[in-house]
PDB file of C-alpha atoms in Angstrom:
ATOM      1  CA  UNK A 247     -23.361 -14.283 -29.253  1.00 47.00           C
ATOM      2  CA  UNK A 248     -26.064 -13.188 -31.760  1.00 50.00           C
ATOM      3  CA  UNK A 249     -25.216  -9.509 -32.350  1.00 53.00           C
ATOM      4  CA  UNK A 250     -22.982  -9.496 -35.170  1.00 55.00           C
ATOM      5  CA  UNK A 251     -23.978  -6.068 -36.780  1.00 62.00           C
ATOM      6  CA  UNK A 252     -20.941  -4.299 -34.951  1.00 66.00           C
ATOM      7  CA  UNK A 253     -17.610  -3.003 -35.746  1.00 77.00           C
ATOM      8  CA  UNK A 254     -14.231  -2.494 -34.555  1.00 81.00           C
ATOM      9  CA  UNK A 255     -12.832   1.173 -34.827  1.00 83.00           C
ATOM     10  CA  UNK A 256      -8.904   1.529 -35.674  1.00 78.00           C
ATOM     11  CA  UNK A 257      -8.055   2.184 -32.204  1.00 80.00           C
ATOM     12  CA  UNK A 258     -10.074  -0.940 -31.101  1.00 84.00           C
ATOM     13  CA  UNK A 259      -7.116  -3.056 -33.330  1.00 81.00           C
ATOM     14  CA  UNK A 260      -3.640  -4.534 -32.096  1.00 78.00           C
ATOM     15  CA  UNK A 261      -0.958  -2.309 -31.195  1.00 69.00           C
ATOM     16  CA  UNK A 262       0.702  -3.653 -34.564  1.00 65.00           C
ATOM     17  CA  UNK A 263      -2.102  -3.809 -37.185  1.00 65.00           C
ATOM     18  CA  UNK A 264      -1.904   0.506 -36.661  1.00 60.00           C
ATOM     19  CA  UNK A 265       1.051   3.104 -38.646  1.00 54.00           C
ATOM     20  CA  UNK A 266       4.156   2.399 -36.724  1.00 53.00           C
ATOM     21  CA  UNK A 267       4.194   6.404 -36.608  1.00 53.00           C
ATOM     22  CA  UNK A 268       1.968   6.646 -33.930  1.00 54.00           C
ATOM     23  CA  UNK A 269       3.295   3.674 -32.247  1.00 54.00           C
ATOM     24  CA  UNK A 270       7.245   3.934 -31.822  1.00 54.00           C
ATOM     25  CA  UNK A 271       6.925   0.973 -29.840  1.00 53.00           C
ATOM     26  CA  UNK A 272       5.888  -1.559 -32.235  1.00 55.00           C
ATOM     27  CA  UNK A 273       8.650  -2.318 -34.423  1.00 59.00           C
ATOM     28  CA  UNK A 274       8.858  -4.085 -37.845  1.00 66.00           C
ATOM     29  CA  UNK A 275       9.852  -7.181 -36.173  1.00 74.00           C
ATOM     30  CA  UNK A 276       6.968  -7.867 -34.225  1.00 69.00           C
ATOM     31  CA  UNK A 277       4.676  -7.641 -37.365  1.00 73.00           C
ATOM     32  CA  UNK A 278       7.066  -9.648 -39.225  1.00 79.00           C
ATOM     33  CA  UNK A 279       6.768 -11.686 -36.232  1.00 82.00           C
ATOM     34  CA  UNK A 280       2.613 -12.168 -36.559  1.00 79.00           C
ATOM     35  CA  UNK A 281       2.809 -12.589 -39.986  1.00 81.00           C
ATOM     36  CA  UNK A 282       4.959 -15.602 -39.359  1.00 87.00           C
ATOM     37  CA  UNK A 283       2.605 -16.419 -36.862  1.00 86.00           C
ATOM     38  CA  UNK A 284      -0.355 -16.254 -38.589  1.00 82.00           C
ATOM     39  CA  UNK A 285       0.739 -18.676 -41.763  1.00 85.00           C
ATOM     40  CA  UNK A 286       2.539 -20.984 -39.744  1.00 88.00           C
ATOM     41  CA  UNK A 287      -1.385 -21.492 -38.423  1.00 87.00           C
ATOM     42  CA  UNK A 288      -2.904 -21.784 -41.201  1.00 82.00           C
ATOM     43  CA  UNK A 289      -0.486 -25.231 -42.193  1.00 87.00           C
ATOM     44  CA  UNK A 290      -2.103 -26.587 -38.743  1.00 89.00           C
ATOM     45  CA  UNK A 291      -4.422 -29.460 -38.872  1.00 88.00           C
ATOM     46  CA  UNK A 292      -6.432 -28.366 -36.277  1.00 92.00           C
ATOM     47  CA  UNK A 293      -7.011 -25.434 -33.961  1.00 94.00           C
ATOM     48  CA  UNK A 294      -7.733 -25.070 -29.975  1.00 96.00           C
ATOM     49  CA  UNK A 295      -9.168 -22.500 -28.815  1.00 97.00           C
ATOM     50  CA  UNK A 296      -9.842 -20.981 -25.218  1.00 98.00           C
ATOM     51  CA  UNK A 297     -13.111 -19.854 -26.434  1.00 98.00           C
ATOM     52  CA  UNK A 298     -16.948 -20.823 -26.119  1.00 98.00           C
ATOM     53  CA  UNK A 299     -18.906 -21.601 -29.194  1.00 97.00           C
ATOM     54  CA  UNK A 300     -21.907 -19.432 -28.382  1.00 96.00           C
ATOM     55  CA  UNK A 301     -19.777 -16.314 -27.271  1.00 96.00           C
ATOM     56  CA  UNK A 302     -17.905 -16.148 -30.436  1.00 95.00           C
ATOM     57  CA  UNK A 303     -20.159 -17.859 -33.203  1.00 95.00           C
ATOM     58  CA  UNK A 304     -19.703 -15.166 -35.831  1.00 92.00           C
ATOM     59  CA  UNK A 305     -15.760 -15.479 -35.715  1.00 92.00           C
ATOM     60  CA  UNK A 306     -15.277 -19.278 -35.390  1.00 96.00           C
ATOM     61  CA  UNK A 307     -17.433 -19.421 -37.857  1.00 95.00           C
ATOM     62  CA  UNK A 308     -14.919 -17.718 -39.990  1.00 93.00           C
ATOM     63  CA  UNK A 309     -11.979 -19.599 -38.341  1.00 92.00           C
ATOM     64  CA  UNK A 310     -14.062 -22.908 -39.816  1.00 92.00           C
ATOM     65  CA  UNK A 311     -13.652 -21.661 -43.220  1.00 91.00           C
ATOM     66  CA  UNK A 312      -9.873 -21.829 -42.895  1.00 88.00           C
ATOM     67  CA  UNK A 313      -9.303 -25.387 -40.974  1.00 89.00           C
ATOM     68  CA  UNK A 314     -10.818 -29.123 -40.945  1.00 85.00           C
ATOM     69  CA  UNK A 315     -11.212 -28.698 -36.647  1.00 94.00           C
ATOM     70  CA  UNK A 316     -11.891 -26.232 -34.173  1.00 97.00           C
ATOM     71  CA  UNK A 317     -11.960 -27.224 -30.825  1.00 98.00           C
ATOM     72  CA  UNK A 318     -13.768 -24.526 -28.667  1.00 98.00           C
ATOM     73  CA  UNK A 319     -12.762 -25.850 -25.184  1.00 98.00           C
ATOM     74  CA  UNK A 320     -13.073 -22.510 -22.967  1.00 97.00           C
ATOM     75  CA  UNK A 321     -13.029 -21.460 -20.212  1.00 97.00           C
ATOM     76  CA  UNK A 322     -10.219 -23.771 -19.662  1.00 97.00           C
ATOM     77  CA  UNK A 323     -10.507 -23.010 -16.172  1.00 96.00           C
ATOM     78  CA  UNK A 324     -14.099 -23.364 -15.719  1.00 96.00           C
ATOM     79  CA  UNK A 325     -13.961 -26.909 -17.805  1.00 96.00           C
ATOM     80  CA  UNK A 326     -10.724 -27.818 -15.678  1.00 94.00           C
ATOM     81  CA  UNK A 327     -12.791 -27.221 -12.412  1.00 92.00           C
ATOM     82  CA  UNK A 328     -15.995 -29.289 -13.590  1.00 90.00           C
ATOM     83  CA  UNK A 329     -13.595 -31.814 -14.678  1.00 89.00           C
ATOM     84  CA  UNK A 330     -11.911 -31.841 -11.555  1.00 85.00           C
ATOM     85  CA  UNK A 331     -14.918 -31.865  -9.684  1.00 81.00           C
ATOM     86  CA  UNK A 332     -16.297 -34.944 -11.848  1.00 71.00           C
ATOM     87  CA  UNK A 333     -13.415 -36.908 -10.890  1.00 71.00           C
ATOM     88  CA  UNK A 334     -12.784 -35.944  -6.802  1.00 65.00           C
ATOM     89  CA  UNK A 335      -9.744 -34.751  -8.136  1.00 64.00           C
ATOM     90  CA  UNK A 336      -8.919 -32.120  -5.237  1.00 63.00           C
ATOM     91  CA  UNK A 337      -6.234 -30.700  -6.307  1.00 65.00           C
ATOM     92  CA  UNK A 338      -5.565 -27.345  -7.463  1.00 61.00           C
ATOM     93  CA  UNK A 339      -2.928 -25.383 -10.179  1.00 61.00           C
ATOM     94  CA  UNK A 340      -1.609 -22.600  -9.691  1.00 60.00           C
ATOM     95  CA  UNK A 341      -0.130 -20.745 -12.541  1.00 62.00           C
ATOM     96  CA  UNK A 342       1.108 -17.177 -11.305  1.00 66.00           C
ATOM     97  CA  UNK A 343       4.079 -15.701 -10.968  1.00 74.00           C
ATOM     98  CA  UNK A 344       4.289 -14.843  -7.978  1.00 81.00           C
ATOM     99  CA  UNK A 345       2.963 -15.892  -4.680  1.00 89.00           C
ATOM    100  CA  UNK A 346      -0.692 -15.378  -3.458  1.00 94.00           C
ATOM    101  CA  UNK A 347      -1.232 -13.387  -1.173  1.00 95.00           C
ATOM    102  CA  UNK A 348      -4.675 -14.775   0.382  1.00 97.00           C
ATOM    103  CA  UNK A 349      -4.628 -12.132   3.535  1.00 97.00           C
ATOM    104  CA  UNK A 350      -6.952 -10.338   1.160  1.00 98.00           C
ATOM    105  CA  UNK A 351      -9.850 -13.248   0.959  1.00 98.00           C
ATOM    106  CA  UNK A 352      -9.889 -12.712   4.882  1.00 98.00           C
ATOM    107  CA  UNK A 353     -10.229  -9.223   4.227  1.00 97.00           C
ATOM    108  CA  UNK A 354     -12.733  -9.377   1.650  1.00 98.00           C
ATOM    109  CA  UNK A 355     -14.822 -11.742   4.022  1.00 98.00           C
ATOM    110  CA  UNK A 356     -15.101  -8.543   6.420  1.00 97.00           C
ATOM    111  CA  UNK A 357     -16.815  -6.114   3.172  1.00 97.00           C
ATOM    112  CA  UNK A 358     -20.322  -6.203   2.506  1.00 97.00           C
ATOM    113  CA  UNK A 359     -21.474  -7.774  -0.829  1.00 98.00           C
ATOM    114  CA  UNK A 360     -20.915  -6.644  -3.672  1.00 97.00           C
ATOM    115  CA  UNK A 361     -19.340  -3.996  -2.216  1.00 98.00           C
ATOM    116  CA  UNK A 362     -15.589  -4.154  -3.782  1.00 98.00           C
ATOM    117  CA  UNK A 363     -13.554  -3.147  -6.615  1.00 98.00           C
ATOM    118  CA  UNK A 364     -10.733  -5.506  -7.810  1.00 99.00           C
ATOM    119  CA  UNK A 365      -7.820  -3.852  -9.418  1.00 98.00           C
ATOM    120  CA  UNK A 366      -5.623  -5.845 -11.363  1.00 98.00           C
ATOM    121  CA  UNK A 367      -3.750  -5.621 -14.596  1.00 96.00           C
ATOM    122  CA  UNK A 368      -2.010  -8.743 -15.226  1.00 92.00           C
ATOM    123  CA  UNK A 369       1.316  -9.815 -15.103  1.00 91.00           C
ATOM    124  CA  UNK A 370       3.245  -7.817 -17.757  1.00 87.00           C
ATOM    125  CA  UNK A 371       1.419  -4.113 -18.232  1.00 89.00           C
ATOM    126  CA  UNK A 372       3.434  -1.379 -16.604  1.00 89.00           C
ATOM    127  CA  UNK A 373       1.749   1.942 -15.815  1.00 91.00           C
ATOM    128  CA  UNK A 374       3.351   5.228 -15.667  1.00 90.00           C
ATOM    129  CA  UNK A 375       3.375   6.727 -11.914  1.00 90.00           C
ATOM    130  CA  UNK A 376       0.891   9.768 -14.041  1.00 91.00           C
ATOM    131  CA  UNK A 377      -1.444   6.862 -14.599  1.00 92.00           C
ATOM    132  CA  UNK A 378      -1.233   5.155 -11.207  1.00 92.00           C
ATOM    133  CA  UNK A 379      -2.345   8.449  -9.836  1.00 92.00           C
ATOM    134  CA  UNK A 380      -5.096   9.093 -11.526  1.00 95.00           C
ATOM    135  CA  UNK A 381      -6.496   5.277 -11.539  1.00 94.00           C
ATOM    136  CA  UNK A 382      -6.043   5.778  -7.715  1.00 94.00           C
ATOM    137  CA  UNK A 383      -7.763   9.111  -7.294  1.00 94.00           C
ATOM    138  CA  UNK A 384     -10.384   8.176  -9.794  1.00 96.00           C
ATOM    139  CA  UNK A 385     -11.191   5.018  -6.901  1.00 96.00           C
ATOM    140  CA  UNK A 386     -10.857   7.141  -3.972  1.00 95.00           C
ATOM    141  CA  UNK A 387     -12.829   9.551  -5.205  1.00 95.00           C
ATOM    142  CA  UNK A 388     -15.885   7.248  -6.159  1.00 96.00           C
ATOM    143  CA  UNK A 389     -16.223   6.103  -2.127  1.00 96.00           C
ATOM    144  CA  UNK A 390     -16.003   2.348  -3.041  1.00 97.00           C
ATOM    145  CA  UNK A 391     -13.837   0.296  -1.395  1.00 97.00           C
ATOM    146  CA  UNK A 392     -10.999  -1.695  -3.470  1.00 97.00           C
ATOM    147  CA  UNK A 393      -8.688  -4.418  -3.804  1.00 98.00           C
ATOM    148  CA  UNK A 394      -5.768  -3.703  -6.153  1.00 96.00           C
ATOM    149  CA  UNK A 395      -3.015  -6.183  -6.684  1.00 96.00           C
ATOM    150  CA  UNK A 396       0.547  -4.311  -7.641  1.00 93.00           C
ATOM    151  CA  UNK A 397       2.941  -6.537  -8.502  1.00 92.00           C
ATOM    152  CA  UNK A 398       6.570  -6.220  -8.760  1.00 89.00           C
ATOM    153  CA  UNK A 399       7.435  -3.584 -11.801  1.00 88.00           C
ATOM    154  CA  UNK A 400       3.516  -2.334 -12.310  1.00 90.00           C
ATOM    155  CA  UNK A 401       4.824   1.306 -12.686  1.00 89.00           C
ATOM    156  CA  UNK A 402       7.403   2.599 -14.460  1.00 85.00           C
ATOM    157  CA  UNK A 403      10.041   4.936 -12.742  1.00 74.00           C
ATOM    158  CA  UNK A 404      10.105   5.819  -8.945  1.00 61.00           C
ATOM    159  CA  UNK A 405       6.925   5.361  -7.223  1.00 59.00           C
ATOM    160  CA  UNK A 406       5.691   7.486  -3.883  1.00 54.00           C
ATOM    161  CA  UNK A 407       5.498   4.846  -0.926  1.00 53.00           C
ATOM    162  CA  UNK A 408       2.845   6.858   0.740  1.00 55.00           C
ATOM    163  CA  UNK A 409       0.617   5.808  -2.599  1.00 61.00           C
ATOM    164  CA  UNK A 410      -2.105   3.608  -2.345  1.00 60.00           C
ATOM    165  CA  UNK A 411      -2.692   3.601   1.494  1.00 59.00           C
ATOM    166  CA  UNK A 412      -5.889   4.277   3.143  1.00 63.00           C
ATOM    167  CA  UNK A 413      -8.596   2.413   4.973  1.00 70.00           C
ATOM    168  CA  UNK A 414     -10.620   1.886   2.064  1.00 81.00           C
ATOM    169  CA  UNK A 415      -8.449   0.220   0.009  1.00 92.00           C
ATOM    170  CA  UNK A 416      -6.461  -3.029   0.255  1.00 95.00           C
ATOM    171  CA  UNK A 417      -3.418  -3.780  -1.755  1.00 94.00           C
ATOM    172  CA  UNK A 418      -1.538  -6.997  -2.688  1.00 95.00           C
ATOM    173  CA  UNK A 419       1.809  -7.822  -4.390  1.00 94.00           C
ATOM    174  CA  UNK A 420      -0.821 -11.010  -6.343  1.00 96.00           C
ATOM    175  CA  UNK A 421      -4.065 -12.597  -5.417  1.00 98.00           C
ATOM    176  CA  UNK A 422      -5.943 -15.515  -5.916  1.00 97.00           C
ATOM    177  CA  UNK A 423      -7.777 -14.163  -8.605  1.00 97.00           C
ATOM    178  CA  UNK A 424     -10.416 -16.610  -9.459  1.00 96.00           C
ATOM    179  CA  UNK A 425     -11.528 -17.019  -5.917  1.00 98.00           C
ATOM    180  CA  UNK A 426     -11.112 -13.251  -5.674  1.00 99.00           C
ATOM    181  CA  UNK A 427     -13.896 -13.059  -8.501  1.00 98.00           C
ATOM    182  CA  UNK A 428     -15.909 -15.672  -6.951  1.00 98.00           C
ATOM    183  CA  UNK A 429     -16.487 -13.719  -3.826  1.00 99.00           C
ATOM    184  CA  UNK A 430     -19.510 -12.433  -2.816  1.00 98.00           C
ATOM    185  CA  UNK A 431     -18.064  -8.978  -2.075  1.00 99.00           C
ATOM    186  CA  UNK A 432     -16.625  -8.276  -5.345  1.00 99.00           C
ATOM    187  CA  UNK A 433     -18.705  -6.061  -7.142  1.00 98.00           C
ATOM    188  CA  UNK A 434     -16.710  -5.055 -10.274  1.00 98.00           C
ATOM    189  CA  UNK A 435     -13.223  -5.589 -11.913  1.00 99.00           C
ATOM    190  CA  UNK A 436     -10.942  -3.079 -13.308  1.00 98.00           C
ATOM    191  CA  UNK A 437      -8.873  -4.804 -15.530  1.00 98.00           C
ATOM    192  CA  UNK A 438      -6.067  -4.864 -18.498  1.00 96.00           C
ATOM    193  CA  UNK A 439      -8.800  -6.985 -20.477  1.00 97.00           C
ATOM    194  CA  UNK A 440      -6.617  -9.696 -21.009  1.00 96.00           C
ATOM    195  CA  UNK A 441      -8.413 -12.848 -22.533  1.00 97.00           C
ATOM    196  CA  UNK A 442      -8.006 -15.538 -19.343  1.00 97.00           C
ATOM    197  CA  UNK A 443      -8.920 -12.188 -17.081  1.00 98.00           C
ATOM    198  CA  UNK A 444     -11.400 -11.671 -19.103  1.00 98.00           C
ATOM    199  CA  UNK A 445     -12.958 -15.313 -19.302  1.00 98.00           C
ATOM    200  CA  UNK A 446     -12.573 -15.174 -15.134  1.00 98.00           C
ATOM    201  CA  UNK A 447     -15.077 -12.536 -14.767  1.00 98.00           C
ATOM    202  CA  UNK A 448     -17.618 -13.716 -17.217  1.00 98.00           C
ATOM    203  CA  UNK A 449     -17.599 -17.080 -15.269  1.00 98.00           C
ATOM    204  CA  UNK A 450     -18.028 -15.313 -11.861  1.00 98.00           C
ATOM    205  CA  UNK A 451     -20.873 -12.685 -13.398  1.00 98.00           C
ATOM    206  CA  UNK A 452     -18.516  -9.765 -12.129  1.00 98.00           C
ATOM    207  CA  UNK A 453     -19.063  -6.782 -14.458  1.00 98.00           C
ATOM    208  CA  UNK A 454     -15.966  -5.125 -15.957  1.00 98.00           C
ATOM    209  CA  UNK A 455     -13.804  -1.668 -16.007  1.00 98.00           C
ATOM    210  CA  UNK A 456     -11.581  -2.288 -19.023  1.00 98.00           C
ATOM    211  CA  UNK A 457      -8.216  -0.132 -19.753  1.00 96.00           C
ATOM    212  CA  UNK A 458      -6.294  -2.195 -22.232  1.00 93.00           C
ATOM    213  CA  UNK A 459      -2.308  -1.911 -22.879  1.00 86.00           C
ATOM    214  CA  UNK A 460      -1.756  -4.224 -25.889  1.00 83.00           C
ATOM    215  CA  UNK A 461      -2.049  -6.910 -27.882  1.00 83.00           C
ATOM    216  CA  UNK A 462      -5.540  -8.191 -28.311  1.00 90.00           C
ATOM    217  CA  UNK A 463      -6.533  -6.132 -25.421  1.00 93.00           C
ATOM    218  CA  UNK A 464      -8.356  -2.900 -27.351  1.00 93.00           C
ATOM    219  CA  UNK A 465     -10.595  -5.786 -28.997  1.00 93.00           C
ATOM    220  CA  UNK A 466     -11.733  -7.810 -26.032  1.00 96.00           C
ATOM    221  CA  UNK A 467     -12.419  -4.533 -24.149  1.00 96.00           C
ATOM    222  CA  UNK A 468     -14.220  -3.606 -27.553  1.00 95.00           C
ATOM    223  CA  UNK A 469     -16.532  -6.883 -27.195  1.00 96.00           C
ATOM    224  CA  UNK A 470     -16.705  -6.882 -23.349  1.00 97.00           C
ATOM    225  CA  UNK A 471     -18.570  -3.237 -23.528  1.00 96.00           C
ATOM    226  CA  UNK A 472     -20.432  -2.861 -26.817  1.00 94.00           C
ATOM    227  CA  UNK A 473     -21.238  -6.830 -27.886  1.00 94.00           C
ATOM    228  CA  UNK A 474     -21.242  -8.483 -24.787  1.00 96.00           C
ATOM    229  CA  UNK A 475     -22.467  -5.733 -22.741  1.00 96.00           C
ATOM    230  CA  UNK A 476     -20.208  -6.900 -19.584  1.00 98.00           C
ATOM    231  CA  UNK A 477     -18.354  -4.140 -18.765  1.00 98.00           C
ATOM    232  CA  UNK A 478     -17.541  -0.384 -20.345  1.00 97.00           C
ATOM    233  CA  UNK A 479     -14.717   0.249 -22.252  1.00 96.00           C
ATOM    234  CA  UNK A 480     -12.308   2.456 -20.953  1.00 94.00           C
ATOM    235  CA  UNK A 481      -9.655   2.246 -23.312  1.00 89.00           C
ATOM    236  CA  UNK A 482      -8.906   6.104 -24.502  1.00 80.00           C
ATOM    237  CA  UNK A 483      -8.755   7.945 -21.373  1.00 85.00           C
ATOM    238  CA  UNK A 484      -7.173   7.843 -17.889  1.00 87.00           C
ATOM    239  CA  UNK A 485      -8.232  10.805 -15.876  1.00 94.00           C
ATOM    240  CA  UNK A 486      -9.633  10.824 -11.898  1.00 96.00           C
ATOM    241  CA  UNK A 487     -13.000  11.974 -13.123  1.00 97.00           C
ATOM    242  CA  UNK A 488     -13.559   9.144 -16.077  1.00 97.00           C
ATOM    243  CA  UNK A 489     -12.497   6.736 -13.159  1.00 97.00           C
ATOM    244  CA  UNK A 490     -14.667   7.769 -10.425  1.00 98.00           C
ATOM    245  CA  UNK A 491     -17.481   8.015 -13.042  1.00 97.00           C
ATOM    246  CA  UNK A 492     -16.855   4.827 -14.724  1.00 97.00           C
ATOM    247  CA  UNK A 493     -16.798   2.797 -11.330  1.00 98.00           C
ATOM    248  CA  UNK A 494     -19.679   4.662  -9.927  1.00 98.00           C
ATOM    249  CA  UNK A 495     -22.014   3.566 -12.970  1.00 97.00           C
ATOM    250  CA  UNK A 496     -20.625   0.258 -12.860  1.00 98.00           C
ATOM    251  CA  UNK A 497     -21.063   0.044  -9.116  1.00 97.00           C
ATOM    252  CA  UNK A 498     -24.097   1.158  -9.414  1.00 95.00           C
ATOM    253  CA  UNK A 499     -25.556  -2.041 -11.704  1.00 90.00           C
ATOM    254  CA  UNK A 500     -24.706  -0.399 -15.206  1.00 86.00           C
ATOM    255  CA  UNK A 501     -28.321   0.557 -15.870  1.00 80.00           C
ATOM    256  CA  UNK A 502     -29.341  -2.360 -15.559  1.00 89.00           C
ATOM    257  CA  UNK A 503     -28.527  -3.907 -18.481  1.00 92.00           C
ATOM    258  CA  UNK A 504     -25.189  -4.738 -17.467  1.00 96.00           C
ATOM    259  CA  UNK A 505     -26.270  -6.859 -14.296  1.00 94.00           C
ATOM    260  CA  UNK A 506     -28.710  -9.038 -16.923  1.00 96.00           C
ATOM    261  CA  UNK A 507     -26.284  -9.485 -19.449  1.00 97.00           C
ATOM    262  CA  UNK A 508     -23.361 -10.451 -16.911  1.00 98.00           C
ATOM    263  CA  UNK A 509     -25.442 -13.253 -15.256  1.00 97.00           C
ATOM    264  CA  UNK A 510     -26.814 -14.674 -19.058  1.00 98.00           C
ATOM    265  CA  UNK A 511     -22.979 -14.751 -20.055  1.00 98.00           C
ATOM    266  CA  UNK A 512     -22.176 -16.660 -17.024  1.00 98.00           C
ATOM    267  CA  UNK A 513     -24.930 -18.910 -17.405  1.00 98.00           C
ATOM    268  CA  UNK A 514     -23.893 -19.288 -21.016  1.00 98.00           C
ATOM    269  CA  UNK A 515     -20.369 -20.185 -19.286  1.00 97.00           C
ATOM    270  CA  UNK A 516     -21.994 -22.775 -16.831  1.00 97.00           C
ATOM    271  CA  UNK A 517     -23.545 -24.813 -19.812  1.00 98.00           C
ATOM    272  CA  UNK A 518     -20.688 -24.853 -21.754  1.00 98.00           C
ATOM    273  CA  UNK A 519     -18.551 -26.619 -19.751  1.00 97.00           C
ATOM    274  CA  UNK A 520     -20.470 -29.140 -17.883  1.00 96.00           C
ATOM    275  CA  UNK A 521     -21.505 -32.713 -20.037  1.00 95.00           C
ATOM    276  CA  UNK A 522     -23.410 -31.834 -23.088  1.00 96.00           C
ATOM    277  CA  UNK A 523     -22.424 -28.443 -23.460  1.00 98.00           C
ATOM    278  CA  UNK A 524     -20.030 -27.306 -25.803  1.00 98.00           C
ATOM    279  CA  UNK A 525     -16.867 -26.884 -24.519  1.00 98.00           C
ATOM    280  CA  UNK A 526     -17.302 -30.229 -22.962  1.00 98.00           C
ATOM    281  CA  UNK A 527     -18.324 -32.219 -26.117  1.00 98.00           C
ATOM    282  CA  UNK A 528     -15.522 -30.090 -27.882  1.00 98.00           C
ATOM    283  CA  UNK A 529     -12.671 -31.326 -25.164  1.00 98.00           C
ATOM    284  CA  UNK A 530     -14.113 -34.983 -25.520  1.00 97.00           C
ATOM    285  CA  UNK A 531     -13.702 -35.228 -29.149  1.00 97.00           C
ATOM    286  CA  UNK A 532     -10.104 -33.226 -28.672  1.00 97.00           C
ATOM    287  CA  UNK A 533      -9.158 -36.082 -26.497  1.00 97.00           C
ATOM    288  CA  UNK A 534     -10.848 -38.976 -28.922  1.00 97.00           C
ATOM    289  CA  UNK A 535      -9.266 -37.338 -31.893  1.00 95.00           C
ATOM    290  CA  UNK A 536      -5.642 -37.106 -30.280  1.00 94.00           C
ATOM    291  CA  UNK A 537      -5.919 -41.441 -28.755  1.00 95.00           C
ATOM    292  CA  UNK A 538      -6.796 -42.071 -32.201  1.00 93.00           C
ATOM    293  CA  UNK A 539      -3.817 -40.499 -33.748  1.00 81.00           C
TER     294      UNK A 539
END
């Protein structure tokens, strides 16, 4: 990453870094909580990070400053696959919590390319049914089709069970994701912006549609729309029209800019993880460091 003349705004910060005023959900506890966190870090040795050195530069940079070793050894599930694939090692994890539903692959082999919207928000942000509505107008109205996994307790309250039907759209309880992204008829991804989400789509050059809920997600969707230039960042409205116009432009290649920037980062991604690159060399001297100790 070489732009490093940007900025974050005070809504682009953690939930808890903000006036508990305007947050009634953050309590004192959970910033007494990071700020335990946060020394407890700085007495480490070393630090691993699910991160690429050339996508975050300026910050580990920083993070350098601060400790002896930092191992940038991301994607972890892109260097997990090469590794995998070094070795014949045919096996494969999975890490959800709750069962795939892979009906939708079959149904995603039937849609033209790049041709699909995937919908997903990860496994712990709940929306309000007002926000499920408008999401789901806001893709209905922009004439793409769409693949939205809702999972068990994704809206808060009672929901309507004639919502989210119709022949454009398919919906899952959870999805393969990373083979989901790797399809050829997935064209964008609305998403929570969470960090292993986020690293997902990079790796599979699938532009993004980010509405963050917490956490570190107002940053990342900071960075994914205005540093990385992946993706627009959605995070301070949900209305039907900002939808349909959001996924139209994205849809629609993002100016262009957007399509060049998504296949450099996942090129970036490639390199880093295969012998040589850094995540690679970083993950080799992990393991070196840790036999030696």
């Amino acid at each position: 990453m070489e732009k490093e003349n940007f900025f974050f705004r005070r809504r682009d910060l953690p939930g808890f870094s903000r006036q508990f005023p305007e947050n009634p959900l953050i309590s004192d506890s959970v910033l007494e909580f990071c700020i335990k966190e946060t020394f407890n870090s700085a007495r480490a040795s070393a630090l691993i990070l699910n991160t690429i050195e050339d996508l975050e530069s300026p910050f580990l940079a920083q993070i350098r400053t601060k400790f002896q070793k930092v191992y940038a050894i991301g994607p972890v599930h892109s260097l997990a696959k090469n590794l995998r694939t070094a070795t014949k090692d045919q096996t494969h994890n999975h890490n959800g919590l709750w069962e795939e539903d892979r009906s939708c692959l079959t149904w995603l082999d039937s849609q033209p390319p790049k041709s699909v919207v995937y919908v997903s928000f990860g496994s712990i942000t709940v929306l309000t049914r007002s926000q499920l509505l408008e999401l789901w107008h806001g893709l209905v109205n922009s004439g793409y089709r769409f693949l939205w996994v809702r999972r068990p307790g994704l809206v808060s309250g009672e929901e309507d069970s004639d919502i989210m039907t119709g022949e454009r759209g398919f919906v899952v309880k959870w999805a393969p994701q990373e083979e989901v992204l790797g399809h050829r008829a997935v064209g964008a991804f609305v998403t929570h912006s969470g960090w292993n989400s986020t690293l997902e789509s990079m790796a599979a050059a699938v532009p993004m549609i980010c509405w963050p809920n917490s956490a570190d997600q107002p940053v990342i969707s900071r960075l994914v729309g205005e540093v990385w230039k992946v993706g627009v960042d959605m995070k301070d409205v949900c209305d039907r029209s900002t939808v349909e116009e959001t996924v139209r432009y994205v849809m629609g290649g993002g100016g262009g800019e957007m399509g060049r920037s998504t296949a450099e980062i996942a090129d970036l991604v490639r390199r880093s993880v295969v012998e040589g690159g850094s995540s690679y060399s970083d993950f080799q001297d992990l393991v070196k460091d840790l036999k030696s100790n």
